[in-house]
């Protein structure tokens, strides 16, 4: 793993290694498989940030009869939440009466998660659960706790493994954390 990185003038250091990520993705997949035994939930990947986590998790799940679809929400500019959650791409599949599992990259304030669940509930699914790669417990403004959490992390900005800084750094195979405040 590379050492320090500079992206858009901010410094980042290695935080979560690929073998740790794989291990936690496998654990979350196991929990989901166990909870949905005999069922075929619809998985919803939240673009853009969750695309790599969702790809790894969905393949790890090996639930061949299920479907994955994509929605796009946005609330961040640079390194902080604007507090306003915008839906950029909506759902083009009927989820009425279906079990739904949302796959998100990170829950920070919790505003995106709460808004998304509210939007989806209006479509009358049988159930909704939420899987996140990362949870910043200390940043929560909503008290929302996802059903499946790969890692709980401190309230610092992270990039890599799909997560960006102004569109950059999604390609990094591992997760880096901002270290300008150290
Ligand atoms: P929330 O609505 O929970 O505050 O924020 C959720 C969204 O904010 C995530 O889907 C993600 O796009 C963005 N976000 C929150 N924290 C971080 C972070 O540390 N790094 C990156 N790259 N995005 C973040």
PDB file of C-alpha atoms and ligand atoms in Angstrom:
ATOM      1  CA  UNK A   1       0.000   0.000   0.000  1.00  0.00           C
ATOM      2  CA  UNK A   2       1.348   3.456  -0.890  1.00  0.00           C
ATOM      3  CA  UNK A   3       2.266   5.847   1.859  1.00  0.00           C
ATOM      4  CA  UNK A   4       0.885   9.389   2.112  1.00  0.00           C
ATOM      5  CA  UNK A   5      -1.083  10.812  -0.805  1.00  0.00           C
ATOM      6  CA  UNK A   6      -1.981  14.391  -1.675  1.00  0.00           C
ATOM      7  CA  UNK A   7      -5.343  14.898  -3.448  1.00  0.00           C
ATOM      8  CA  UNK A   8      -6.597  18.421  -4.224  1.00  0.00           C
ATOM      9  CA  UNK A   9      -4.081  19.773  -1.716  1.00  0.00           C
ATOM     10  CA  UNK A  10      -5.278  17.533   1.161  1.00  0.00           C
ATOM     11  CA  UNK A  11      -3.088  14.842   2.775  1.00  0.00           C
ATOM     12  CA  UNK A  12      -4.266  11.261   3.181  1.00  0.00           C
ATOM     13  CA  UNK A  13      -2.681   8.239   4.819  1.00  0.00           C
ATOM     14  CA  UNK A  14      -3.485   4.510   4.455  1.00  0.00           C
ATOM     15  CA  UNK A  15      -6.371   3.480   6.712  1.00  0.00           C
ATOM     16  CA  UNK A  16      -8.117   0.231   5.704  1.00  0.00           C
ATOM     17  CA  UNK A  17      -6.126  -2.383   3.822  1.00  0.00           C
ATOM     18  CA  UNK A  18      -7.540  -4.570   1.069  1.00  0.00           C
ATOM     19  CA  UNK A  19      -7.351  -7.785   3.114  1.00  0.00           C
ATOM     20  CA  UNK A  20      -9.324  -6.167   5.976  1.00  0.00           C
ATOM     21  CA  UNK A  21     -11.871  -4.845   3.470  1.00  0.00           C
ATOM     22  CA  UNK A  22     -12.289  -8.286   1.871  1.00  0.00           C
ATOM     23  CA  UNK A  23     -12.732  -9.887   5.296  1.00  0.00           C
ATOM     24  CA  UNK A  24     -15.474  -7.465   6.359  1.00  0.00           C
ATOM     25  CA  UNK A  25     -17.220  -7.642   2.963  1.00  0.00           C
ATOM     26  CA  UNK A  26     -17.314 -11.440   3.365  1.00  0.00           C
ATOM     27  CA  UNK A  27     -18.723 -11.085   6.913  1.00  0.00           C
ATOM     28  CA  UNK A  28     -21.480  -8.698   5.777  1.00  0.00           C
ATOM     29  CA  UNK A  29     -22.298 -11.035   2.851  1.00  0.00           C
ATOM     30  CA  UNK A  30     -22.626 -13.928   5.292  1.00  0.00           C
ATOM     31  CA  UNK A  31     -24.991 -11.915   7.528  1.00  0.00           C
ATOM     32  CA  UNK A  32     -27.169 -10.934   4.556  1.00  0.00           C
ATOM     33  CA  UNK A  33     -27.269 -14.501   3.154  1.00  0.00           C
ATOM     34  CA  UNK A  34     -28.308 -15.803   6.576  1.00  0.00           C
ATOM     35  CA  UNK A  35     -31.031 -13.146   7.054  1.00  0.00           C
ATOM     36  CA  UNK A  36     -32.501 -13.666   3.563  1.00  0.00           C
ATOM     37  CA  UNK A  37     -32.324 -17.438   3.354  1.00  0.00           C
ATOM     38  CA  UNK A  38     -35.054 -18.626   0.973  1.00  0.00           C
ATOM     39  CA  UNK A  39     -35.773 -15.029  -0.147  1.00  0.00           C
ATOM     40  CA  UNK A  40     -34.679 -12.946  -3.124  1.00  0.00           C
ATOM     41  CA  UNK A  41     -34.265  -9.328  -2.059  1.00  0.00           C
ATOM     42  CA  UNK A  42     -33.684  -6.555  -4.591  1.00  0.00           C
ATOM     43  CA  UNK A  43     -30.300  -4.903  -4.010  1.00  0.00           C
ATOM     44  CA  UNK A  44     -30.043  -1.158  -4.623  1.00  0.00           C
ATOM     45  CA  UNK A  45     -26.580   0.282  -5.121  1.00  0.00           C
ATOM     46  CA  UNK A  46     -26.318   3.992  -4.334  1.00  0.00           C
ATOM     47  CA  UNK A  47     -24.174   5.716  -6.962  1.00  0.00           C
ATOM     48  CA  UNK A  48     -21.551   6.910  -7.241  1.00  0.00           C
ATOM     49  CA  UNK A  49     -19.551   6.001  -4.172  1.00  0.00           C
ATOM     50  CA  UNK A  50     -20.900   2.486  -3.495  1.00  0.00           C
ATOM     51  CA  UNK A  51     -20.129   1.037  -6.930  1.00  0.00           C
ATOM     52  CA  UNK A  52     -16.983  -0.850  -5.884  1.00  0.00           C
ATOM     53  CA  UNK A  53     -18.332  -2.051  -2.517  1.00  0.00           C
ATOM     54  CA  UNK A  54     -21.585  -3.134  -4.217  1.00  0.00           C
ATOM     55  CA  UNK A  55     -19.687  -4.999  -6.961  1.00  0.00           C
ATOM     56  CA  UNK A  56     -17.598  -6.891  -4.402  1.00  0.00           C
ATOM     57  CA  UNK A  57     -20.465  -7.514  -1.972  1.00  0.00           C
ATOM     58  CA  UNK A  58     -22.901  -8.609  -4.687  1.00  0.00           C
ATOM     59  CA  UNK A  59     -20.437 -11.132  -6.139  1.00  0.00           C
ATOM     60  CA  UNK A  60     -19.520 -12.356  -2.646  1.00  0.00           C
ATOM     61  CA  UNK A  61     -23.223 -12.905  -1.848  1.00  0.00           C
ATOM     62  CA  UNK A  62     -23.595 -15.402  -4.703  1.00  0.00           C
ATOM     63  CA  UNK A  63     -27.417 -15.043  -4.570  1.00  0.00           C
ATOM     64  CA  UNK A  64     -28.030 -15.933  -8.207  1.00  0.00           C
ATOM     65  CA  UNK A  65     -31.798 -15.383  -8.223  1.00  0.00           C
ATOM     66  CA  UNK A  66     -31.563 -11.777  -7.017  1.00  0.00           C
ATOM     67  CA  UNK A  67     -31.336  -8.498  -8.943  1.00  0.00           C
ATOM     68  CA  UNK A  68     -29.251  -5.380  -8.404  1.00  0.00           C
ATOM     69  CA  UNK A  69     -30.391  -1.906  -9.478  1.00  0.00           C
ATOM     70  CA  UNK A  70     -28.887   1.564  -9.155  1.00  0.00           C
ATOM     71  CA  UNK A  71     -30.009   4.900  -7.734  1.00  0.00           C
ATOM     72  CA  UNK A  72     -28.036   8.101  -7.423  1.00  0.00           C
ATOM     73  CA  UNK A  73     -28.119  10.553  -4.521  1.00  0.00           C
ATOM     74  CA  UNK A  74     -25.825  13.429  -3.719  1.00  0.00           C
ATOM     75  CA  UNK A  75     -25.301  15.609  -0.626  1.00  0.00           C
ATOM     76  CA  UNK A  76     -21.572  16.248  -0.516  1.00  0.00           C
ATOM     77  CA  UNK A  77     -19.440  19.022  -1.965  1.00  0.00           C
ATOM     78  CA  UNK A  78     -15.691  18.719  -1.375  1.00  0.00           C
ATOM     79  CA  UNK A  79     -15.171  17.268   2.091  1.00  0.00           C
ATOM     80  CA  UNK A  80     -18.442  18.129   3.821  1.00  0.00           C
ATOM     81  CA  UNK A  81     -22.173  17.538   3.657  1.00  0.00           C
ATOM     82  CA  UNK A  82     -24.302  20.355   2.238  1.00  0.00           C
ATOM     83  CA  UNK A  83     -27.177  19.108   4.402  1.00  0.00           C
ATOM     84  CA  UNK A  84     -29.368  18.955   1.277  1.00  0.00           C
ATOM     85  CA  UNK A  85     -29.935  15.494  -0.193  1.00  0.00           C
ATOM     86  CA  UNK A  86     -30.669  15.422  -3.923  1.00  0.00           C
ATOM     87  CA  UNK A  87     -31.937  12.412  -5.868  1.00  0.00           C
ATOM     88  CA  UNK A  88     -30.158  12.464  -9.237  1.00  0.00           C
ATOM     89  CA  UNK A  89     -31.237   9.118 -10.700  1.00  0.00           C
ATOM     90  CA  UNK A  90     -34.421   7.428  -9.485  1.00  0.00           C
ATOM     91  CA  UNK A  91     -35.551   3.847  -9.405  1.00  0.00           C
ATOM     92  CA  UNK A  92     -36.816   2.220 -12.613  1.00  0.00           C
ATOM     93  CA  UNK A  93     -37.990  -1.047 -11.066  1.00  0.00           C
ATOM     94  CA  UNK A  94     -41.170  -1.865  -9.136  1.00  0.00           C
ATOM     95  CA  UNK A  95     -40.335  -2.710  -5.513  1.00  0.00           C
ATOM     96  CA  UNK A  96     -43.903  -3.053  -4.212  1.00  0.00           C
ATOM     97  CA  UNK A  97     -44.089  -6.128  -1.970  1.00  0.00           C
ATOM     98  CA  UNK A  98     -40.357  -6.836  -2.395  1.00  0.00           C
ATOM     99  CA  UNK A  99     -37.586  -7.036   0.190  1.00  0.00           C
ATOM    100  CA  UNK A 100     -35.044  -4.307  -0.534  1.00  0.00           C
ATOM    101  CA  UNK A 101     -31.415  -4.061   0.590  1.00  0.00           C
ATOM    102  CA  UNK A 102     -29.745  -0.688   0.018  1.00  0.00           C
ATOM    103  CA  UNK A 103     -25.969  -0.800  -0.532  1.00  0.00           C
ATOM    104  CA  UNK A 104     -24.229   2.486   0.401  1.00  0.00           C
ATOM    105  CA  UNK A 105     -20.573   3.496   0.724  1.00  0.00           C
ATOM    106  CA  UNK A 106     -20.744   5.594   3.887  1.00  0.00           C
ATOM    107  CA  UNK A 107     -23.233   6.907   6.423  1.00  0.00           C
ATOM    108  CA  UNK A 108     -22.054  10.221   7.849  1.00  0.00           C
ATOM    109  CA  UNK A 109     -24.813  12.565   9.077  1.00  0.00           C
ATOM    110  CA  UNK A 110     -27.358   9.875   8.139  1.00  0.00           C
ATOM    111  CA  UNK A 111     -29.434  12.397   6.142  1.00  0.00           C
ATOM    112  CA  UNK A 112     -29.012  10.535   2.818  1.00  0.00           C
ATOM    113  CA  UNK A 113     -29.969   7.190   4.383  1.00  0.00           C
ATOM    114  CA  UNK A 114     -33.068   8.624   6.076  1.00  0.00           C
ATOM    115  CA  UNK A 115     -34.199  10.452   2.910  1.00  0.00           C
ATOM    116  CA  UNK A 116     -33.655   7.409   0.726  1.00  0.00           C
ATOM    117  CA  UNK A 117     -35.575   5.105   3.073  1.00  0.00           C
ATOM    118  CA  UNK A 118     -38.428   7.630   3.238  1.00  0.00           C
ATOM    119  CA  UNK A 119     -38.567   7.789  -0.612  1.00  0.00           C
ATOM    120  CA  UNK A 120     -38.499   3.994  -0.929  1.00  0.00           C
ATOM    121  CA  UNK A 121     -41.139   3.398   1.771  1.00  0.00           C
ATOM    122  CA  UNK A 122     -43.574   5.387  -0.370  1.00  0.00           C
ATOM    123  CA  UNK A 123     -43.257   2.595  -2.981  1.00  0.00           C
ATOM    124  CA  UNK A 124     -44.577  -0.020  -0.491  1.00  0.00           C
ATOM    125  CA  UNK A 125     -41.779  -2.585  -0.376  1.00  0.00           C
ATOM    126  CA  UNK A 126     -42.216  -5.583   1.988  1.00  0.00           C
ATOM    127  CA  UNK A 127     -39.088  -4.525   3.897  1.00  0.00           C
ATOM    128  CA  UNK A 128     -36.033  -2.269   3.629  1.00  0.00           C
ATOM    129  CA  UNK A 129     -32.612  -2.937   5.110  1.00  0.00           C
ATOM    130  CA  UNK A 130     -29.443  -0.933   4.706  1.00  0.00           C
ATOM    131  CA  UNK A 131     -25.861  -2.159   4.220  1.00  0.00           C
ATOM    132  CA  UNK A 132     -22.996   0.323   4.476  1.00  0.00           C
ATOM    133  CA  UNK A 133     -19.284  -0.103   3.988  1.00  0.00           C
ATOM    134  CA  UNK A 134     -18.491   2.670   6.485  1.00  0.00           C
ATOM    135  CA  UNK A 135     -20.314   4.341   9.381  1.00  0.00           C
ATOM    136  CA  UNK A 136     -19.139   7.558  11.045  1.00  0.00           C
ATOM    137  CA  UNK A 137     -21.085   7.103  14.287  1.00  0.00           C
ATOM    138  CA  UNK A 138     -19.875  10.375  15.810  1.00  0.00           C
ATOM    139  CA  UNK A 139     -21.114  12.455  12.854  1.00  0.00           C
ATOM    140  CA  UNK A 140     -24.710  11.262  13.028  1.00  0.00           C
ATOM    141  CA  UNK A 141     -27.363  13.989  13.006  1.00  0.00           C
ATOM    142  CA  UNK A 142     -30.205  11.510  12.758  1.00  0.00           C
ATOM    143  CA  UNK A 143     -29.241   8.652  15.103  1.00  0.00           C
ATOM    144  CA  UNK A 144     -29.763   6.325  12.142  1.00  0.00           C
ATOM    145  CA  UNK A 145     -27.937   2.984  12.516  1.00  0.00           C
ATOM    146  CA  UNK A 146     -27.651   0.808   9.373  1.00  0.00           C
ATOM    147  CA  UNK A 147     -28.537  -2.908   9.548  1.00  0.00           C
ATOM    148  CA  UNK A 148     -25.206  -4.101   8.124  1.00  0.00           C
ATOM    149  CA  UNK A 149     -21.933  -2.247   8.751  1.00  0.00           C
ATOM    150  CA  UNK A 150     -18.551  -3.343   7.425  1.00  0.00           C
ATOM    151  CA  UNK A 151     -16.548  -0.767   9.452  1.00  0.00           C
ATOM    152  CA  UNK A 152     -17.266   1.958  12.034  1.00  0.00           C
ATOM    153  CA  UNK A 153     -14.742   4.750  11.556  1.00  0.00           C
ATOM    154  CA  UNK A 154     -13.811   8.098  13.167  1.00  0.00           C
ATOM    155  CA  UNK A 155     -15.392  11.287  11.743  1.00  0.00           C
ATOM    156  CA  UNK A 156     -12.612  12.108   9.283  1.00  0.00           C
ATOM    157  CA  UNK A 157     -12.868  12.345   5.504  1.00  0.00           C
ATOM    158  CA  UNK A 158     -11.915   9.137   3.645  1.00  0.00           C
ATOM    159  CA  UNK A 159     -11.234   8.326  -0.008  1.00  0.00           C
ATOM    160  CA  UNK A 160     -10.598   5.248  -2.147  1.00  0.00           C
ATOM    161  CA  UNK A 161     -12.442   1.971  -2.873  1.00  0.00           C
ATOM    162  CA  UNK A 162     -15.127   4.005  -4.665  1.00  0.00           C
ATOM    163  CA  UNK A 163     -15.145   7.049  -2.346  1.00  0.00           C
ATOM    164  CA  UNK A 164     -14.065  10.332  -3.932  1.00  0.00           C
ATOM    165  CA  UNK A 165     -12.772  13.796  -3.282  1.00  0.00           C
ATOM    166  CA  UNK A 166     -14.483  16.010  -5.864  1.00  0.00           C
ATOM    167  CA  UNK A 167     -14.691  13.057  -8.247  1.00  0.00           C
ATOM    168  CA  UNK A 168     -11.095  11.922  -7.793  1.00  0.00           C
ATOM    169  CA  UNK A 169      -9.470   8.960  -5.994  1.00  0.00           C
ATOM    170  CA  UNK A 170     -12.300   6.445  -6.459  1.00  0.00           C
ATOM    171  CA  UNK A 171      -9.800   4.128  -8.160  1.00  0.00           C
ATOM    172  CA  UNK A 172      -7.607   3.625  -5.076  1.00  0.00           C
ATOM    173  CA  UNK A 173      -7.890  -0.066  -4.137  1.00  0.00           C
ATOM    174  CA  UNK A 174      -7.712   0.667  -0.390  1.00  0.00           C
ATOM    175  CA  UNK A 175      -9.192   3.327   1.905  1.00  0.00           C
ATOM    176  CA  UNK A 176      -7.192   6.418   2.883  1.00  0.00           C
ATOM    177  CA  UNK A 177      -8.033   8.898   5.648  1.00  0.00           C
ATOM    178  CA  UNK A 178      -7.458  12.654   5.770  1.00  0.00           C
ATOM    179  CA  UNK A 179      -4.586  13.450   8.127  1.00  0.00           C
ATOM    180  CA  UNK A 180      -4.380  17.250   7.867  1.00  0.00           C
ATOM    181  CA  UNK A 181      -5.752  17.710  11.396  1.00  0.00           C
ATOM    182  CA  UNK A 182      -3.097  15.555  13.120  1.00  0.00           C
TER     183      UNK A 182
HETATM  184  P1  LIG B   1     -24.733  11.655   4.849  1.00  0.00           P
HETATM  185  O1  LIG B   1     -26.006  12.040   4.157  1.00  0.00           O
HETATM  186  O2  LIG B   1     -24.843  10.442   5.732  1.00  0.00           O
HETATM  187  O3  LIG B   1     -24.143  12.838   5.590  1.00  0.00           O
HETATM  188  O4  LIG B   1     -23.653  11.386   3.752  1.00  0.00           O
HETATM  189  C1  LIG B   1     -23.654  10.299   2.924  1.00  0.00           C
HETATM  190  C2  LIG B   1     -22.869  10.616   1.670  1.00  0.00           C
HETATM  191  O5  LIG B   1     -21.864  11.613   1.902  1.00  0.00           O
HETATM  192  C3  LIG B   1     -22.114   9.415   1.225  1.00  0.00           C
HETATM  193  O6  LIG B   1     -22.864   8.642   0.331  1.00  0.00           O
HETATM  194  C4  LIG B   1     -20.898  10.007   0.554  1.00  0.00           C
HETATM  195  O7  LIG B   1     -21.196  10.317  -0.786  1.00  0.00           O
HETATM  196  C5  LIG B   1     -20.638  11.290   1.281  1.00  0.00           C
HETATM  197  N1  LIG B   1     -19.591  11.165   2.320  1.00  0.00           N
HETATM  198  C6  LIG B   1     -19.751  11.226   3.667  1.00  0.00           C
HETATM  199  N2  LIG B   1     -18.579  11.082   4.316  1.00  0.00           N
HETATM  200  C7  LIG B   1     -17.645  10.916   3.350  1.00  0.00           C
HETATM  201  C8  LIG B   1     -16.233  10.679   3.391  1.00  0.00           C
HETATM  202  O8  LIG B   1     -15.567  10.597   4.431  1.00  0.00           O
HETATM  203  N3  LIG B   1     -15.622  10.525   2.180  1.00  0.00           N
HETATM  204  C9  LIG B   1     -16.284  10.606   0.995  1.00  0.00           C
HETATM  205  N4  LIG B   1     -15.566  10.445  -0.114  1.00  0.00           N
HETATM  206  N5  LIG B   1     -17.623  10.819   0.925  1.00  0.00           N
HETATM  207  C10 LIG B   1     -18.287  10.970   2.087  1.00  0.00           C
END
